[in-house]
CSV table of C-alpha atoms in Angstrom, one decimal:
chain,number,residue,atom,x,y,z
A,1,UNK,CA,-0.1,-0.1,-0.1
A,2,UNK,CA,1.2,3.4,-0.8
A,3,UNK,CA,2.1,6.0,2.0
A,4,UNK,CA,-0.2,9.1,2.4
A,5,UNK,CA,1.5,12.5,2.7
A,6,UNK,CA,-0.7,15.3,4.3
A,7,UNK,CA,-0.3,18.8,3.3
A,8,UNK,CA,1.6,20.4,6.3
A,9,UNK,CA,-1.5,22.6,7.1
A,10,UNK,CA,-3.6,19.3,7.9
A,11,UNK,CA,-1.0,17.8,10.0
A,12,UNK,CA,-0.7,20.9,12.0
A,13,UNK,CA,-4.2,20.8,12.7
A,14,UNK,CA,-4.1,17.1,13.7
A,15,UNK,CA,-1.5,17.8,16.3
A,16,UNK,CA,-3.6,20.4,17.7
A,17,UNK,CA,-6.7,17.8,18.3
A,18,UNK,CA,-5.5,17.4,22.1
A,19,UNK,CA,-6.5,21.3,22.4
A,20,UNK,CA,-10.3,20.6,21.4
A,21,UNK,CA,-12.9,20.3,24.3
A,22,UNK,CA,-15.0,17.1,23.6
A,23,UNK,CA,-18.5,17.7,23.5
A,24,UNK,CA,-20.8,16.0,25.3
A,25,UNK,CA,-24.7,15.5,24.9
A,26,UNK,CA,-27.5,16.2,27.6
A,27,UNK,CA,-31.5,15.8,27.8
A,28,UNK,CA,-32.9,19.1,29.2
A,29,UNK,CA,-36.3,19.7,30.4
A,30,UNK,CA,-38.9,21.6,29.0
A,31,UNK,CA,-41.0,24.1,31.0
A,32,UNK,CA,-43.9,22.6,32.7
A,33,UNK,CA,-46.6,22.1,30.0
A,34,UNK,CA,-49.5,24.9,30.1
A,35,UNK,CA,-52.5,26.1,28.4
A,36,UNK,CA,-50.6,28.7,26.7
A,37,UNK,CA,-48.4,26.1,24.8
A,38,UNK,CA,-49.6,24.5,21.8
A,39,UNK,CA,-48.3,21.8,19.0
A,40,UNK,CA,-48.7,22.8,15.6
A,41,UNK,CA,-49.0,19.4,13.4
A,42,UNK,CA,-47.6,19.2,9.9
A,43,UNK,CA,-46.6,16.5,7.6
A,44,UNK,CA,-44.5,14.1,9.5
A,45,UNK,CA,-43.7,17.0,12.0
A,46,UNK,CA,-44.9,18.6,15.0
A,47,UNK,CA,-43.7,21.6,16.9
A,48,UNK,CA,-44.3,22.8,20.4
A,49,UNK,CA,-44.8,26.4,20.7
A,50,UNK,CA,-44.6,28.8,23.5
A,51,UNK,CA,-47.3,31.1,22.5
A,52,UNK,CA,-46.6,33.8,24.7
A,53,UNK,CA,-43.0,33.7,24.2
A,54,UNK,CA,-43.3,33.6,20.5
A,55,UNK,CA,-41.0,30.5,20.6
A,56,UNK,CA,-40.2,27.4,19.3
A,57,UNK,CA,-39.5,24.8,22.4
A,58,UNK,CA,-39.2,21.5,20.6
A,59,UNK,CA,-40.1,19.3,17.7
A,60,UNK,CA,-40.8,15.6,17.1
A,61,UNK,CA,-40.7,13.8,13.6
A,62,UNK,CA,-43.9,11.8,12.9
A,63,UNK,CA,-44.5,8.6,10.6
A,64,UNK,CA,-46.6,9.0,7.5
A,65,UNK,CA,-49.9,11.1,8.1
A,66,UNK,CA,-48.8,11.2,11.6
A,67,UNK,CA,-51.0,13.1,14.2
A,68,UNK,CA,-51.0,13.7,18.3
A,69,UNK,CA,-53.1,13.3,21.2
A,70,UNK,CA,-52.2,14.9,24.4
A,71,UNK,CA,-53.0,13.7,27.9
A,72,UNK,CA,-54.9,15.8,30.1
A,73,UNK,CA,-52.6,15.3,32.8
A,74,UNK,CA,-50.2,16.8,30.4
A,75,UNK,CA,-47.6,14.1,31.2
A,76,UNK,CA,-47.6,12.1,27.8
A,77,UNK,CA,-48.1,12.8,24.2
A,78,UNK,CA,-49.4,10.1,21.9
A,79,UNK,CA,-48.5,9.9,18.1
A,80,UNK,CA,-50.3,7.9,16.1
A,81,UNK,CA,-48.0,6.7,13.0
A,82,UNK,CA,-47.6,4.5,10.0
A,83,UNK,CA,-44.6,3.1,8.8
A,84,UNK,CA,-43.5,1.2,5.8
A,85,UNK,CA,-40.6,-1.4,5.6
A,86,UNK,CA,-39.4,0.2,2.1
A,87,UNK,CA,-40.2,4.0,3.2
A,88,UNK,CA,-43.1,4.5,0.9
A,89,UNK,CA,-44.0,0.8,0.2
A,90,UNK,CA,-43.7,-2.7,1.7
A,91,UNK,CA,-45.1,-4.1,5.0
A,92,UNK,CA,-47.1,-1.5,6.9
A,93,UNK,CA,-47.0,-1.0,10.3
A,94,UNK,CA,-49.2,1.3,12.8
A,95,UNK,CA,-48.0,2.4,15.9
A,96,UNK,CA,-48.9,4.6,19.0
A,97,UNK,CA,-45.6,6.2,20.1
A,98,UNK,CA,-45.6,7.5,23.7
A,99,UNK,CA,-43.7,10.6,24.7
A,100,UNK,CA,-42.8,12.2,27.9
A,101,UNK,CA,-43.8,15.7,27.6
A,102,UNK,CA,-41.1,16.9,29.6
A,103,UNK,CA,-38.2,16.1,27.5
A,104,UNK,CA,-40.1,14.9,24.2
A,105,UNK,CA,-38.3,11.6,24.4
A,106,UNK,CA,-39.7,8.3,23.2
A,107,UNK,CA,-41.0,6.4,26.3
A,108,UNK,CA,-42.3,3.0,24.2
A,109,UNK,CA,-44.6,2.2,21.6
A,110,UNK,CA,-47.6,0.2,21.1
A,111,UNK,CA,-48.4,-1.7,17.5
A,112,UNK,CA,-52.1,-1.3,16.7
A,113,UNK,CA,-53.8,-3.0,13.2
A,114,UNK,CA,-52.2,-1.6,10.3
A,115,UNK,CA,-55.6,-0.1,8.9
A,116,UNK,CA,-56.0,3.6,10.7
A,117,UNK,CA,-57.7,6.3,8.6
A,118,UNK,CA,-54.8,7.7,6.3
A,119,UNK,CA,-56.4,11.0,4.8
A,120,UNK,CA,-55.5,14.7,5.2
A,121,UNK,CA,-54.7,15.5,8.8
A,122,UNK,CA,-57.9,15.6,10.9
A,123,UNK,CA,-58.1,16.3,14.8
A,124,UNK,CA,-60.8,13.3,15.2
A,125,UNK,CA,-59.2,10.3,13.4
A,126,UNK,CA,-58.1,9.4,17.0
A,127,UNK,CA,-59.1,10.3,20.6
A,128,UNK,CA,-58.6,9.5,24.3
A,129,UNK,CA,-61.2,8.6,26.5
A,130,UNK,CA,-62.5,10.9,29.4
A,131,UNK,CA,-60.8,9.1,31.7
A,132,UNK,CA,-57.3,8.9,29.8
A,133,UNK,CA,-57.0,5.0,30.0
A,134,UNK,CA,-58.0,4.3,26.4
A,135,UNK,CA,-57.0,5.9,23.1
A,136,UNK,CA,-59.4,5.3,20.2
A,137,UNK,CA,-57.8,5.2,16.5
A,138,UNK,CA,-60.1,5.4,13.5
A,139,UNK,CA,-60.0,2.9,11.1
A,140,UNK,CA,-60.9,2.7,7.0
A,141,UNK,CA,-59.7,-0.7,5.6
A,142,UNK,CA,-62.0,0.2,3.5
A,143,UNK,CA,-64.6,-1.0,6.2
A,144,UNK,CA,-64.5,1.5,9.0
A,145,UNK,CA,-63.9,0.3,12.5
A,146,UNK,CA,-62.1,1.6,15.8
A,147,UNK,CA,-59.1,0.3,17.6
A,148,UNK,CA,-59.3,0.4,21.3
A,149,UNK,CA,-55.9,0.5,22.8
A,150,UNK,CA,-55.6,0.2,26.7
A,151,UNK,CA,-52.5,2.7,27.6
A,152,UNK,CA,-52.2,1.3,31.2
A,153,UNK,CA,-51.6,-2.3,30.0
A,154,UNK,CA,-50.1,-0.8,26.7
A,155,UNK,CA,-52.0,-3.3,24.5
A,156,UNK,CA,-54.9,-3.6,21.9
A,157,UNK,CA,-58.2,-4.4,23.7
A,158,UNK,CA,-60.2,-4.8,20.7
A,159,UNK,CA,-61.4,-3.7,17.0
A,160,UNK,CA,-65.1,-2.3,17.1
A,161,UNK,CA,-66.9,-2.6,13.9
A,162,UNK,CA,-68.6,0.5,12.9
A,163,UNK,CA,-69.9,0.2,9.5
A,164,UNK,CA,-71.0,3.7,7.7
A,165,UNK,CA,-69.6,5.6,10.8
A,166,UNK,CA,-66.3,7.5,11.0
A,167,UNK,CA,-64.5,10.1,13.2
A,168,UNK,CA,-64.3,10.0,17.1
A,169,UNK,CA,-65.9,12.7,19.5
A,170,UNK,CA,-65.1,11.6,22.9
A,171,UNK,CA,-67.5,12.6,26.3
A,172,UNK,CA,-67.9,11.6,29.7
A,173,UNK,CA,-65.9,8.8,31.2
A,174,UNK,CA,-65.6,6.5,28.4
A,175,UNK,CA,-68.1,7.4,25.9
A,176,UNK,CA,-67.9,8.4,22.4
A,177,UNK,CA,-69.8,9.6,19.3
A,178,UNK,CA,-69.2,8.9,15.6
A,179,UNK,CA,-70.8,10.4,12.4
A,180,UNK,CA,-72.5,8.9,9.6
A,181,UNK,CA,-72.5,9.6,6.1
A,182,UNK,CA,-76.3,10.7,6.3
A,183,UNK,CA,-75.5,12.8,9.5
A,184,UNK,CA,-76.8,10.5,11.9
A,185,UNK,CA,-74.7,9.8,14.9
A,186,UNK,CA,-73.4,6.1,16.6
A,187,UNK,CA,-73.2,6.5,20.2
A,188,UNK,CA,-71.1,3.9,21.9
A,189,UNK,CA,-70.1,3.4,25.9
A,190,UNK,CA,-67.1,1.2,27.1
A,191,UNK,CA,-66.7,-0.6,30.2
A,192,UNK,CA,-63.6,-0.6,32.3
A,193,UNK,CA,-61.9,-2.9,30.2
A,194,UNK,CA,-62.3,-1.2,26.9
A,195,UNK,CA,-65.2,-3.3,26.0
A,196,UNK,CA,-68.6,-2.0,24.3
A,197,UNK,CA,-70.7,-1.8,27.0
A,198,UNK,CA,-73.9,-0.2,24.8
A,199,UNK,CA,-74.3,1.5,21.7
A,200,UNK,CA,-77.3,3.5,20.2
A,201,UNK,CA,-77.9,5.3,16.8
A,202,UNK,CA,-79.2,8.8,16.6
A,203,UNK,CA,-81.2,10.2,13.5
A,204,UNK,CA,-79.3,13.1,11.7
A,205,UNK,CA,-79.8,16.6,13.0
A,206,UNK,CA,-78.7,18.7,10.5
A,207,UNK,CA,-79.7,18.9,6.7
A,208,UNK,CA,-77.1,17.2,4.1
A,209,UNK,CA,-78.1,20.3,1.9
A,210,UNK,CA,-76.1,22.2,4.4
A,211,UNK,CA,-73.4,19.8,5.7
A,212,UNK,CA,-71.2,20.7,8.8
A,213,UNK,CA,-67.3,21.1,9.3
A,214,UNK,CA,-66.4,18.1,11.2
A,215,UNK,CA,-63.9,20.0,13.3
A,216,UNK,CA,-66.1,20.7,16.0
A,217,UNK,CA,-65.2,22.0,19.8
A,218,UNK,CA,-66.1,20.0,23.0
A,219,UNK,CA,-67.2,22.1,26.1
A,220,UNK,CA,-66.8,19.7,29.1
A,221,UNK,CA,-68.8,22.2,31.6
A,222,UNK,CA,-72.1,21.5,29.5
A,223,UNK,CA,-71.1,18.2,27.9
A,224,UNK,CA,-71.9,19.9,24.4
A,225,UNK,CA,-70.1,19.8,20.9
A,226,UNK,CA,-70.4,22.7,18.9
A,227,UNK,CA,-70.2,22.7,14.9
A,228,UNK,CA,-70.5,25.2,12.2
A,229,UNK,CA,-72.4,24.6,8.7
A,230,UNK,CA,-70.9,25.4,5.3
A,231,UNK,CA,-73.4,28.4,5.1
A,232,UNK,CA,-72.9,29.4,9.0
A,233,UNK,CA,-75.4,27.9,11.0
A,234,UNK,CA,-73.9,27.2,14.4
A,235,UNK,CA,-75.4,23.9,15.8
A,236,UNK,CA,-74.8,22.3,19.4
A,237,UNK,CA,-74.9,18.8,20.1
A,238,UNK,CA,-76.1,18.0,23.9
A,239,UNK,CA,-74.9,14.6,25.4
A,240,UNK,CA,-76.0,12.6,28.1
A,241,UNK,CA,-75.4,9.2,28.5
A,242,UNK,CA,-76.6,7.4,25.2
A,243,UNK,CA,-78.8,10.3,24.2
A,244,UNK,CA,-77.9,13.2,21.9
A,245,UNK,CA,-79.8,16.4,20.9
A,246,UNK,CA,-79.1,18.5,17.9
A,247,UNK,CA,-80.1,22.0,18.1
A,248,UNK,CA,-79.9,24.7,15.4
A,249,UNK,CA,-78.8,27.8,17.3
A,250,UNK,CA,-78.0,31.1,15.2
A,251,UNK,CA,-77.1,31.8,11.3
A,252,UNK,CA,-74.4,33.8,12.0
A,253,UNK,CA,-73.7,34.9,8.4
A,254,UNK,CA,-77.3,35.0,6.6
A,255,UNK,CA,-77.0,37.3,3.8
A,256,UNK,CA,-73.7,38.8,4.2
A,257,UNK,CA,-71.9,36.8,1.3
A,258,UNK,CA,-69.5,35.6,4.1
A,259,UNK,CA,-69.0,31.9,5.0
A,260,UNK,CA,-67.1,29.8,7.3
A,261,UNK,CA,-63.9,28.3,6.0
A,262,UNK,CA,-60.4,26.7,6.6
A,263,UNK,CA,-59.8,23.6,8.3
A,264,UNK,CA,-59.7,23.7,12.2
A,265,UNK,CA,-61.9,26.7,12.0
A,266,UNK,CA,-63.8,26.7,15.4
A,267,UNK,CA,-62.8,28.1,18.7
A,268,UNK,CA,-63.8,29.5,22.3
A,269,UNK,CA,-62.3,31.4,24.8
A,270,UNK,CA,-61.6,29.9,28.4
A,271,UNK,CA,-64.5,31.3,30.1
A,272,UNK,CA,-66.9,29.9,27.1
A,273,UNK,CA,-68.4,33.4,26.3
A,274,UNK,CA,-67.3,33.8,23.1
A,275,UNK,CA,-67.0,31.5,19.6
A,276,UNK,CA,-64.6,32.4,17.4
A,277,UNK,CA,-65.0,31.3,13.8
A,278,UNK,CA,-62.6,31.7,10.5
A,279,UNK,CA,-64.5,33.4,7.6
A,280,UNK,CA,-64.0,34.6,4.0
A,281,UNK,CA,-66.0,36.3,1.5
A,282,UNK,CA,-66.8,33.7,-1.2
A,283,UNK,CA,-69.5,31.4,-2.9
A,284,UNK,CA,-70.3,28.1,-2.2
A,285,UNK,CA,-67.8,25.4,-2.6
A,286,UNK,CA,-64.8,27.4,-1.4
A,287,UNK,CA,-65.5,26.0,1.9
A,288,UNK,CA,-61.6,24.6,2.3
A,289,UNK,CA,-60.0,27.8,1.4
A,290,UNK,CA,-58.2,30.1,3.7
A,291,UNK,CA,-59.9,32.5,5.9
A,292,UNK,CA,-59.3,36.3,6.1
A,293,UNK,CA,-61.4,37.7,9.2
A,294,UNK,CA,-62.2,35.7,12.4
A,295,UNK,CA,-65.7,36.5,13.9
A,296,UNK,CA,-66.3,36.8,17.5
A,297,UNK,CA,-69.7,35.4,18.0
A,298,UNK,CA,-71.5,35.7,21.8
A,299,UNK,CA,-72.4,32.2,23.0
A,300,UNK,CA,-75.4,33.4,24.7
A,301,UNK,CA,-77.0,35.3,22.0
A,302,UNK,CA,-75.4,34.4,18.6
A,303,UNK,CA,-74.6,38.1,18.1
A,304,UNK,CA,-71.4,38.9,16.1
A,305,UNK,CA,-69.6,41.1,18.5
A,306,UNK,CA,-66.5,42.2,16.2
A,307,UNK,CA,-64.8,41.2,13.2
A,308,UNK,CA,-60.9,40.7,13.1
A,309,UNK,CA,-59.5,41.4,9.8
A,310,UNK,CA,-56.3,39.2,9.5
A,311,UNK,CA,-52.8,40.1,8.2
A,312,UNK,CA,-52.7,37.3,6.1
A,313,UNK,CA,-55.0,34.3,5.2
A,314,UNK,CA,-55.0,31.1,7.5
A,315,UNK,CA,-56.6,27.6,7.8
A,316,UNK,CA,-56.7,26.9,11.5
A,317,UNK,CA,-57.3,28.8,14.6
A,318,UNK,CA,-57.0,28.6,18.3
A,319,UNK,CA,-57.3,30.7,21.2
A,320,UNK,CA,-54.6,30.6,23.7
A,321,UNK,CA,-55.0,32.0,27.2
A,322,UNK,CA,-53.4,32.5,30.7
A,323,UNK,CA,-51.8,35.9,31.4
A,324,UNK,CA,-53.0,37.1,28.4
A,325,UNK,CA,-55.8,36.0,25.8
A,326,UNK,CA,-54.1,35.5,22.2
A,327,UNK,CA,-56.0,34.3,18.9
A,328,UNK,CA,-53.3,31.9,17.0
A,329,UNK,CA,-54.0,31.3,13.1
A,330,UNK,CA,-52.0,28.5,11.5
A,331,UNK,CA,-51.6,28.4,7.7
A,332,UNK,CA,-50.7,25.3,5.5
A,333,UNK,CA,-48.1,27.3,4.0
A,334,UNK,CA,-46.1,26.8,7.2
A,335,UNK,CA,-46.5,30.2,9.3
A,336,UNK,CA,-48.5,30.9,12.7
A,337,UNK,CA,-49.6,34.3,13.2
A,338,UNK,CA,-50.6,35.5,16.7
A,339,UNK,CA,-52.9,38.1,17.4
A,340,UNK,CA,-53.6,40.4,20.9
A,341,UNK,CA,-57.1,39.2,21.3
A,342,UNK,CA,-57.9,42.5,23.3
A,343,UNK,CA,-57.3,44.8,20.4
A,344,UNK,CA,-57.3,42.4,17.6
A,345,UNK,CA,-53.5,43.5,16.6
A,346,UNK,CA,-50.8,41.0,15.4
A,347,UNK,CA,-48.0,40.9,17.5
A,348,UNK,CA,-45.8,37.9,16.0
A,349,UNK,CA,-45.2,35.4,13.5
A,350,UNK,CA,-43.6,32.0,13.6
A,351,UNK,CA,-42.2,30.6,10.2
A,352,UNK,CA,-41.3,27.5,8.7
A,353,UNK,CA,-43.7,25.2,10.7
A,354,UNK,CA,-43.8,22.1,8.3
A,355,UNK,CA,-45.5,21.5,4.9
A,356,UNK,CA,-49.3,21.3,5.2
A,357,UNK,CA,-49.2,22.8,8.8
A,358,UNK,CA,-53.0,22.1,9.6
A,359,UNK,CA,-53.7,21.5,13.0
A,360,UNK,CA,-53.3,23.5,16.4
A,361,UNK,CA,-53.1,20.9,19.4
A,362,UNK,CA,-53.2,22.3,22.8
A,363,UNK,CA,-53.9,21.8,26.5
A,364,UNK,CA,-57.5,22.6,28.0
A,365,UNK,CA,-57.7,24.6,31.4
């Protein structure tokens, strides 16, 4: 073998290696999880944001069409993910990856049936039971079903066939609703072992001529979900055991030419006095477009209290409040705009939050 001859400059550099400080890696802890933090969920990534500080605290990588759920005790983050043995093809594996929210480190994973609902990222394709014991995962294979995972035992309990019903709306301790293609509901109740205890079908409560956006919000204090329709009708769904009652509340946009739009388009302040709805001025059929205004609606009377003009369009909104109340607007083009809700002025922007950034997931009070 030949002899290598190094240039004098490189030899000198190698001789000085003993002067280099050896770097060590440590794991740091994040600030205590709080209601003024949120995660933005994009294609294969989720970013943790401290909203008042206008700062990215951390990031986790996600599998194909990955999504997240936060435990109500704020100790764990559950990532629902899909992986293929050849990257984009091959043997499919679906898992729930459990993260420690203090460090965003992986604790363990639970394998689930490889049939979870793979679509554009939606908030209601997975959900925690009210007691945080079971994680529910919506499946399409193409038959619809729900995987019930015991988070304490770290194993799959069962798969519930739910023909014609998709998406998950949890309520009370271990109950959840699913929505059908005709607008009807399927209500299910689980026992302490995660087995189906009761189920009941509910007739449709709205017209398919004016469908609802599936990203509703849940008010635990009244055990109600609220939804908004394509034409601006605000509806409530009151739940109690295995009974459910729809009520059309108010049409917030009648005759104005404005319509609700976007993705995660509905939010509420912590005191539950006002709804906030993402709006735009557009014709029918444009409901997936980005919004240009956020309307503040009185929960008690349905009156439009004010309209907040946005600096640039967004697709999803969420109200974040602790010391101050802030409106967060996320765009699929990877930016998050933050507004002071007292006066509607934009106070900050965070860029480069991933491709197809669509969801804002946070802690409830």
